[in-house]
Amino acid sequence: LAPRAPFTGPALRPAAQRRTAPRVFAAAARTARPTLDDVDRLSRGQAAKRRGTGSRAVPHHLHLDERKNFDLLKTRGYLETTTTAPLSGPAAAAGAATPPVGALPNIARQWCDAKGQPFIHIVKGPRYDQVWVDFSPLRAPVGEAALRRLAEL
């Protein structure tokens, strides 16, 4: 039998390397932006080329009418949809609103993340319009000064 090489696995690495290496890779995976090609593939119901871009639990596949709005998003830089159902029930009485859900807002937010721009969604309603702005695609912490300026608007 040939002599075996000494074991150099994780147990024999210095303690600092054992602790920081997984954190570095986890942080890199969290901050990886999707590519525009992957977002386009997800919108057509295909798998993304890079892992971690899409999720089976989140709808991404667009229908023909949603595809038109998605193409407009690419030229305008913001998403505009309409709704015919006003809020009803206790949420409407309290003046609360929830962000729109579905495949189109999900894939539009992914596209804005790939471009590195804020996700702006205008929902036109029968009585009033709602504007949703998501700054998370910028990947930068929002300071208190910026929040005060937004509150003034």
JSON list of C-alpha atoms in Angstrom, two decimals:
[
{"chain": "A", "resi": 1, "resn": "LEU", "atom": "CA", "xyz": [0.00, 0.00, 0.00]},
{"chain": "A", "resi": 2, "resn": "ALA", "atom": "CA", "xyz": [1.13, 3.52, -0.80]},
{"chain": "A", "resi": 3, "resn": "PRO", "atom": "CA", "xyz": [1.51, 5.89, 2.16]},
{"chain": "A", "resi": 4, "resn": "ARG", "atom": "CA", "xyz": [-1.42, 8.21, 2.59]},
{"chain": "A", "resi": 5, "resn": "ALA", "atom": "CA", "xyz": [-1.02, 11.96, 2.65]},
{"chain": "A", "resi": 6, "resn": "PRO", "atom": "CA", "xyz": [-1.61, 13.62, 6.02]},
{"chain": "A", "resi": 7, "resn": "PHE", "atom": "CA", "xyz": [-5.15, 14.83, 6.63]},
{"chain": "A", "resi": 8, "resn": "THR", "atom": "CA", "xyz": [-5.45, 18.57, 5.93]},
{"chain": "A", "resi": 9, "resn": "GLY", "atom": "CA", "xyz": [-9.21, 18.91, 6.24]},
{"chain": "A", "resi": 10, "resn": "PRO", "atom": "CA", "xyz": [-11.12, 21.61, 8.10]},
{"chain": "A", "resi": 11, "resn": "ALA", "atom": "CA", "xyz": [-10.16, 20.25, 11.53]},
{"chain": "A", "resi": 12, "resn": "LEU", "atom": "CA", "xyz": [-6.45, 21.03, 10.98]},
{"chain": "A", "resi": 13, "resn": "ARG", "atom": "CA", "xyz": [-6.94, 24.52, 9.55]},
{"chain": "A", "resi": 14, "resn": "PRO", "atom": "CA", "xyz": [-6.32, 27.48, 11.83]},
{"chain": "A", "resi": 15, "resn": "ALA", "atom": "CA", "xyz": [-9.39, 28.45, 13.83]},
{"chain": "A", "resi": 16, "resn": "ALA", "atom": "CA", "xyz": [-9.68, 31.88, 12.15]},
{"chain": "A", "resi": 17, "resn": "GLN", "atom": "CA", "xyz": [-9.94, 30.27, 8.69]},
{"chain": "A", "resi": 18, "resn": "ARG", "atom": "CA", "xyz": [-12.54, 27.78, 9.89]},
{"chain": "A", "resi": 19, "resn": "ARG", "atom": "CA", "xyz": [-14.78, 30.57, 11.20]},
{"chain": "A", "resi": 20, "resn": "THR", "atom": "CA", "xyz": [-14.51, 33.20, 8.46]},
{"chain": "A", "resi": 21, "resn": "ALA", "atom": "CA", "xyz": [-14.48, 31.17, 5.23]},
{"chain": "A", "resi": 22, "resn": "PRO", "atom": "CA", "xyz": [-18.17, 30.14, 5.31]},
{"chain": "A", "resi": 23, "resn": "ARG", "atom": "CA", "xyz": [-19.24, 33.67, 6.27]},
{"chain": "A", "resi": 24, "resn": "VAL", "atom": "CA", "xyz": [-17.35, 35.19, 3.37]},
{"chain": "A", "resi": 25, "resn": "PHE", "atom": "CA", "xyz": [-18.99, 32.83, 0.88]},
{"chain": "A", "resi": 26, "resn": "ALA", "atom": "CA", "xyz": [-22.43, 33.33, 2.43]},
{"chain": "A", "resi": 27, "resn": "ALA", "atom": "CA", "xyz": [-22.06, 37.12, 2.21]},
{"chain": "A", "resi": 28, "resn": "ALA", "atom": "CA", "xyz": [-20.97, 36.86, -1.43]},
{"chain": "A", "resi": 29, "resn": "ALA", "atom": "CA", "xyz": [-23.98, 34.68, -2.22]},
{"chain": "A", "resi": 30, "resn": "ARG", "atom": "CA", "xyz": [-26.39, 37.15, -0.56]},
{"chain": "A", "resi": 31, "resn": "THR", "atom": "CA", "xyz": [-25.07, 40.15, -2.45]},
{"chain": "A", "resi": 32, "resn": "ALA", "atom": "CA", "xyz": [-24.85, 38.56, -5.90]},
{"chain": "A", "resi": 33, "resn": "ARG", "atom": "CA", "xyz": [-27.09, 40.40, -8.34]},
{"chain": "A", "resi": 34, "resn": "PRO", "atom": "CA", "xyz": [-29.12, 38.48, -10.89]},
{"chain": "A", "resi": 35, "resn": "THR", "atom": "CA", "xyz": [-28.11, 38.96, -14.49]},
{"chain": "A", "resi": 36, "resn": "LEU", "atom": "CA", "xyz": [-30.51, 40.47, -17.03]},
{"chain": "A", "resi": 37, "resn": "ASP", "atom": "CA", "xyz": [-30.34, 37.22, -19.00]},
{"chain": "A", "resi": 38, "resn": "ASP", "atom": "CA", "xyz": [-31.41, 35.20, -15.94]},
{"chain": "A", "resi": 39, "resn": "VAL", "atom": "CA", "xyz": [-34.31, 37.60, -15.27]},
{"chain": "A", "resi": 40, "resn": "ASP", "atom": "CA", "xyz": [-35.46, 37.27, -18.88]},
{"chain": "A", "resi": 41, "resn": "ARG", "atom": "CA", "xyz": [-35.22, 33.48, -18.68]},
{"chain": "A", "resi": 42, "resn": "LEU", "atom": "CA", "xyz": [-37.26, 33.43, -15.44]},
{"chain": "A", "resi": 43, "resn": "SER", "atom": "CA", "xyz": [-39.93, 35.63, -17.02]},
{"chain": "A", "resi": 44, "resn": "ARG", "atom": "CA", "xyz": [-40.33, 33.02, -19.78]},
{"chain": "A", "resi": 45, "resn": "GLY", "atom": "CA", "xyz": [-40.62, 30.14, -17.31]},
{"chain": "A", "resi": 46, "resn": "GLN", "atom": "CA", "xyz": [-37.11, 28.79, -17.94]},
{"chain": "A", "resi": 47, "resn": "ALA", "atom": "CA", "xyz": [-34.50, 28.03, -15.32]},
{"chain": "A", "resi": 48, "resn": "ALA", "atom": "CA", "xyz": [-31.89, 30.64, -14.49]},
{"chain": "A", "resi": 49, "resn": "LYS", "atom": "CA", "xyz": [-28.31, 29.87, -15.45]},
{"chain": "A", "resi": 50, "resn": "ARG", "atom": "CA", "xyz": [-26.98, 30.79, -12.01]},
{"chain": "A", "resi": 51, "resn": "ARG", "atom": "CA", "xyz": [-28.26, 29.20, -8.83]},
{"chain": "A", "resi": 52, "resn": "GLY", "atom": "CA", "xyz": [-30.03, 31.36, -6.29]},
{"chain": "A", "resi": 53, "resn": "THR", "atom": "CA", "xyz": [-31.65, 33.74, -8.77]},
{"chain": "A", "resi": 54, "resn": "GLY", "atom": "CA", "xyz": [-35.18, 32.32, -8.89]},
{"chain": "A", "resi": 55, "resn": "SER", "atom": "CA", "xyz": [-37.31, 30.30, -6.52]},
{"chain": "A", "resi": 56, "resn": "ARG", "atom": "CA", "xyz": [-39.98, 27.75, -7.26]},
{"chain": "A", "resi": 57, "resn": "ALA", "atom": "CA", "xyz": [-42.05, 29.14, -4.40]},
{"chain": "A", "resi": 58, "resn": "VAL", "atom": "CA", "xyz": [-42.17, 32.62, -5.99]},
{"chain": "A", "resi": 59, "resn": "PRO", "atom": "CA", "xyz": [-44.03, 33.11, -9.28]},
{"chain": "A", "resi": 60, "resn": "HIS", "atom": "CA", "xyz": [-41.93, 34.54, -12.12]},
{"chain": "A", "resi": 61, "resn": "HIS", "atom": "CA", "xyz": [-43.49, 33.27, -15.36]},
{"chain": "A", "resi": 62, "resn": "LEU", "atom": "CA", "xyz": [-45.29, 36.07, -17.22]},
{"chain": "A", "resi": 63, "resn": "HIS", "atom": "CA", "xyz": [-48.41, 35.79, -19.38]},
{"chain": "A", "resi": 64, "resn": "LEU", "atom": "CA", "xyz": [-48.81, 37.74, -22.63]},
{"chain": "A", "resi": 65, "resn": "ASP", "atom": "CA", "xyz": [-50.58, 40.74, -21.06]},
{"chain": "A", "resi": 66, "resn": "GLU", "atom": "CA", "xyz": [-47.97, 40.88, -18.28]},
{"chain": "A", "resi": 67, "resn": "ARG", "atom": "CA", "xyz": [-45.19, 40.63, -20.88]},
{"chain": "A", "resi": 68, "resn": "LYS", "atom": "CA", "xyz": [-46.37, 43.95, -22.42]},
{"chain": "A", "resi": 69, "resn": "ASN", "atom": "CA", "xyz": [-46.11, 45.71, -19.05]},
{"chain": "A", "resi": 70, "resn": "PHE", "atom": "CA", "xyz": [-42.69, 44.15, -18.48]},
{"chain": "A", "resi": 71, "resn": "ASP", "atom": "CA", "xyz": [-41.47, 45.47, -21.85]},
{"chain": "A", "resi": 72, "resn": "LEU", "atom": "CA", "xyz": [-42.76, 48.93, -20.91]},
{"chain": "A", "resi": 73, "resn": "LEU", "atom": "CA", "xyz": [-40.85, 48.68, -17.63]},
{"chain": "A", "resi": 74, "resn": "LYS", "atom": "CA", "xyz": [-37.65, 48.12, -19.59]},
{"chain": "A", "resi": 75, "resn": "THR", "atom": "CA", "xyz": [-38.14, 51.34, -21.57]},
{"chain": "A", "resi": 76, "resn": "ARG", "atom": "CA", "xyz": [-39.67, 53.57, -18.86]},
{"chain": "A", "resi": 77, "resn": "GLY", "atom": "CA", "xyz": [-37.76, 52.39, -15.81]},
{"chain": "A", "resi": 78, "resn": "TYR", "atom": "CA", "xyz": [-40.89, 51.93, -13.69]},
{"chain": "A", "resi": 79, "resn": "LEU", "atom": "CA", "xyz": [-43.81, 49.50, -13.60]},
{"chain": "A", "resi": 80, "resn": "GLU", "atom": "CA", "xyz": [-47.37, 50.71, -14.11]},
{"chain": "A", "resi": 81, "resn": "THR", "atom": "CA", "xyz": [-50.35, 48.44, -13.52]},
{"chain": "A", "resi": 82, "resn": "THR", "atom": "CA", "xyz": [-54.06, 48.98, -13.00]},
{"chain": "A", "resi": 83, "resn": "THR", "atom": "CA", "xyz": [-56.52, 47.53, -10.55]},
{"chain": "A", "resi": 84, "resn": "THR", "atom": "CA", "xyz": [-60.28, 47.67, -10.61]},
{"chain": "A", "resi": 85, "resn": "ALA", "atom": "CA", "xyz": [-60.83, 46.32, -7.10]},
{"chain": "A", "resi": 86, "resn": "PRO", "atom": "CA", "xyz": [-60.73, 48.92, -4.33]},
{"chain": "A", "resi": 87, "resn": "LEU", "atom": "CA", "xyz": [-59.56, 47.87, -0.89]},
{"chain": "A", "resi": 88, "resn": "SER", "atom": "CA", "xyz": [-62.35, 46.53, 1.25]},
{"chain": "A", "resi": 89, "resn": "GLY", "atom": "CA", "xyz": [-62.80, 45.32, 4.79]},
{"chain": "A", "resi": 90, "resn": "PRO", "atom": "CA", "xyz": [-60.83, 46.30, 7.87]},
{"chain": "A", "resi": 91, "resn": "ALA", "atom": "CA", "xyz": [-57.65, 47.07, 5.91]},
{"chain": "A", "resi": 92, "resn": "ALA", "atom": "CA", "xyz": [-59.45, 49.72, 3.87]},
{"chain": "A", "resi": 93, "resn": "ALA", "atom": "CA", "xyz": [-61.10, 51.18, 6.96]},
{"chain": "A", "resi": 94, "resn": "ALA", "atom": "CA", "xyz": [-57.71, 51.54, 8.64]},
{"chain": "A", "resi": 95, "resn": "GLY", "atom": "CA", "xyz": [-56.22, 53.11, 5.52]},
{"chain": "A", "resi": 96, "resn": "ALA", "atom": "CA", "xyz": [-53.72, 50.28, 5.18]},
{"chain": "A", "resi": 97, "resn": "ALA", "atom": "CA", "xyz": [-52.43, 49.12, 1.85]},
{"chain": "A", "resi": 98, "resn": "THR", "atom": "CA", "xyz": [-50.42, 46.07, 0.94]},
{"chain": "A", "resi": 99, "resn": "PRO", "atom": "CA", "xyz": [-47.88, 45.91, -1.86]},
{"chain": "A", "resi": 100, "resn": "PRO", "atom": "CA", "xyz": [-49.03, 44.16, -5.03]},
{"chain": "A", "resi": 101, "resn": "VAL", "atom": "CA", "xyz": [-48.07, 40.52, -5.39]},
{"chain": "A", "resi": 102, "resn": "GLY", "atom": "CA", "xyz": [-47.78, 38.22, -8.36]},
{"chain": "A", "resi": 103, "resn": "ALA", "atom": "CA", "xyz": [-45.41, 37.29, -11.13]},
{"chain": "A", "resi": 104, "resn": "LEU", "atom": "CA", "xyz": [-45.15, 40.75, -12.72]},
{"chain": "A", "resi": 105, "resn": "PRO", "atom": "CA", "xyz": [-44.07, 42.69, -9.60]},
{"chain": "A", "resi": 106, "resn": "ASN", "atom": "CA", "xyz": [-41.67, 39.86, -8.68]},
{"chain": "A", "resi": 107, "resn": "ILE", "atom": "CA", "xyz": [-39.91, 39.76, -12.03]},
{"chain": "A", "resi": 108, "resn": "ALA", "atom": "CA", "xyz": [-39.93, 43.56, -12.29]},
{"chain": "A", "resi": 109, "resn": "ARG", "atom": "CA", "xyz": [-38.17, 43.82, -8.94]},
{"chain": "A", "resi": 110, "resn": "GLN", "atom": "CA", "xyz": [-35.62, 41.21, -10.09]},
{"chain": "A", "resi": 111, "resn": "TRP", "atom": "CA", "xyz": [-35.01, 43.29, -13.25]},
{"chain": "A", "resi": 112, "resn": "CYS", "atom": "CA", "xyz": [-34.46, 46.44, -11.17]},
{"chain": "A", "resi": 113, "resn": "ASP", "atom": "CA", "xyz": [-32.08, 44.48, -8.93]},
{"chain": "A", "resi": 114, "resn": "ALA", "atom": "CA", "xyz": [-30.10, 43.38, -12.00]},
{"chain": "A", "resi": 115, "resn": "LYS", "atom": "CA", "xyz": [-29.93, 47.00, -13.20]},
{"chain": "A", "resi": 116, "resn": "GLY", "atom": "CA", "xyz": [-29.12, 48.35, -9.71]},
{"chain": "A", "resi": 117, "resn": "GLN", "atom": "CA", "xyz": [-31.97, 50.85, -9.65]},
{"chain": "A", "resi": 118, "resn": "PRO", "atom": "CA", "xyz": [-34.89, 51.34, -7.24]},
{"chain": "A", "resi": 119, "resn": "PHE", "atom": "CA", "xyz": [-38.08, 49.45, -8.04]},
{"chain": "A", "resi": 120, "resn": "ILE", "atom": "CA", "xyz": [-40.95, 51.89, -8.64]},
{"chain": "A", "resi": 121, "resn": "HIS", "atom": "CA", "xyz": [-44.44, 50.44, -9.04]},
{"chain": "A", "resi": 122, "resn": "ILE", "atom": "CA", "xyz": [-47.44, 52.66, -9.80]},
{"chain": "A", "resi": 123, "resn": "VAL", "atom": "CA", "xyz": [-50.79, 50.97, -9.20]},
{"chain": "A", "resi": 124, "resn": "LYS", "atom": "CA", "xyz": [-53.61, 52.91, -10.83]},
{"chain": "A", "resi": 125, "resn": "GLY", "atom": "CA", "xyz": [-56.89, 52.36, -9.03]},
{"chain": "A", "resi": 126, "resn": "PRO", "atom": "CA", "xyz": [-60.50, 53.42, -9.60]},
{"chain": "A", "resi": 127, "resn": "ARG", "atom": "CA", "xyz": [-60.40, 56.12, -6.90]},
{"chain": "A", "resi": 128, "resn": "TYR", "atom": "CA", "xyz": [-56.72, 56.79, -6.24]},
{"chain": "A", "resi": 129, "resn": "ASP", "atom": "CA", "xyz": [-53.26, 55.67, -7.35]},
{"chain": "A", "resi": 130, "resn": "GLN", "atom": "CA", "xyz": [-50.61, 54.05, -5.19]},
{"chain": "A", "resi": 131, "resn": "VAL", "atom": "CA", "xyz": [-46.87, 54.43, -5.67]},
{"chain": "A", "resi": 132, "resn": "TRP", "atom": "CA", "xyz": [-44.59, 51.78, -4.22]},
{"chain": "A", "resi": 133, "resn": "VAL", "atom": "CA", "xyz": [-40.84, 52.44, -4.10]},
{"chain": "A", "resi": 134, "resn": "ASP", "atom": "CA", "xyz": [-38.42, 49.69, -3.10]},
{"chain": "A", "resi": 135, "resn": "PHE", "atom": "CA", "xyz": [-34.86, 50.88, -2.44]},
{"chain": "A", "resi": 136, "resn": "SER", "atom": "CA", "xyz": [-33.46, 47.43, -1.65]},
{"chain": "A", "resi": 137, "resn": "PRO", "atom": "CA", "xyz": [-32.10, 46.89, -5.21]},
{"chain": "A", "resi": 138, "resn": "LEU", "atom": "CA", "xyz": [-29.66, 49.73, -4.51]},
{"chain": "A", "resi": 139, "resn": "ARG", "atom": "CA", "xyz": [-28.00, 47.49, -1.89]},
{"chain": "A", "resi": 140, "resn": "ALA", "atom": "CA", "xyz": [-27.12, 50.51, 0.21]},
{"chain": "A", "resi": 141, "resn": "PRO", "atom": "CA", "xyz": [-28.33, 51.37, 3.70]},
{"chain": "A", "resi": 142, "resn": "VAL", "atom": "CA", "xyz": [-30.80, 54.23, 3.74]},
{"chain": "A", "resi": 143, "resn": "GLY", "atom": "CA", "xyz": [-29.78, 56.86, 6.28]},
{"chain": "A", "resi": 144, "resn": "GLU", "atom": "CA", "xyz": [-32.05, 58.92, 8.47]},
{"chain": "A", "resi": 145, "resn": "ALA", "atom": "CA", "xyz": [-31.53, 62.02, 6.34]},
{"chain": "A", "resi": 146, "resn": "ALA", "atom": "CA", "xyz": [-32.83, 60.22, 3.27]},
{"chain": "A", "resi": 147, "resn": "LEU", "atom": "CA", "xyz": [-35.84, 58.91, 5.20]},
{"chain": "A", "resi": 148, "resn": "ARG", "atom": "CA", "xyz": [-36.67, 62.45, 6.39]},
{"chain": "A", "resi": 149, "resn": "ARG", "atom": "CA", "xyz": [-36.50, 63.75, 2.81]},
{"chain": "A", "resi": 150, "resn": "LEU", "atom": "CA", "xyz": [-38.85, 60.98, 1.67]},
{"chain": "A", "resi": 151, "resn": "ALA", "atom": "CA", "xyz": [-41.28, 61.80, 4.47]},
{"chain": "A", "resi": 152, "resn": "GLU", "atom": "CA", "xyz": [-41.39, 65.39, 3.25]},
{"chain": "A", "resi": 153, "resn": "LEU", "atom": "CA", "xyz": [-42.56, 64.28, -0.18]}
]
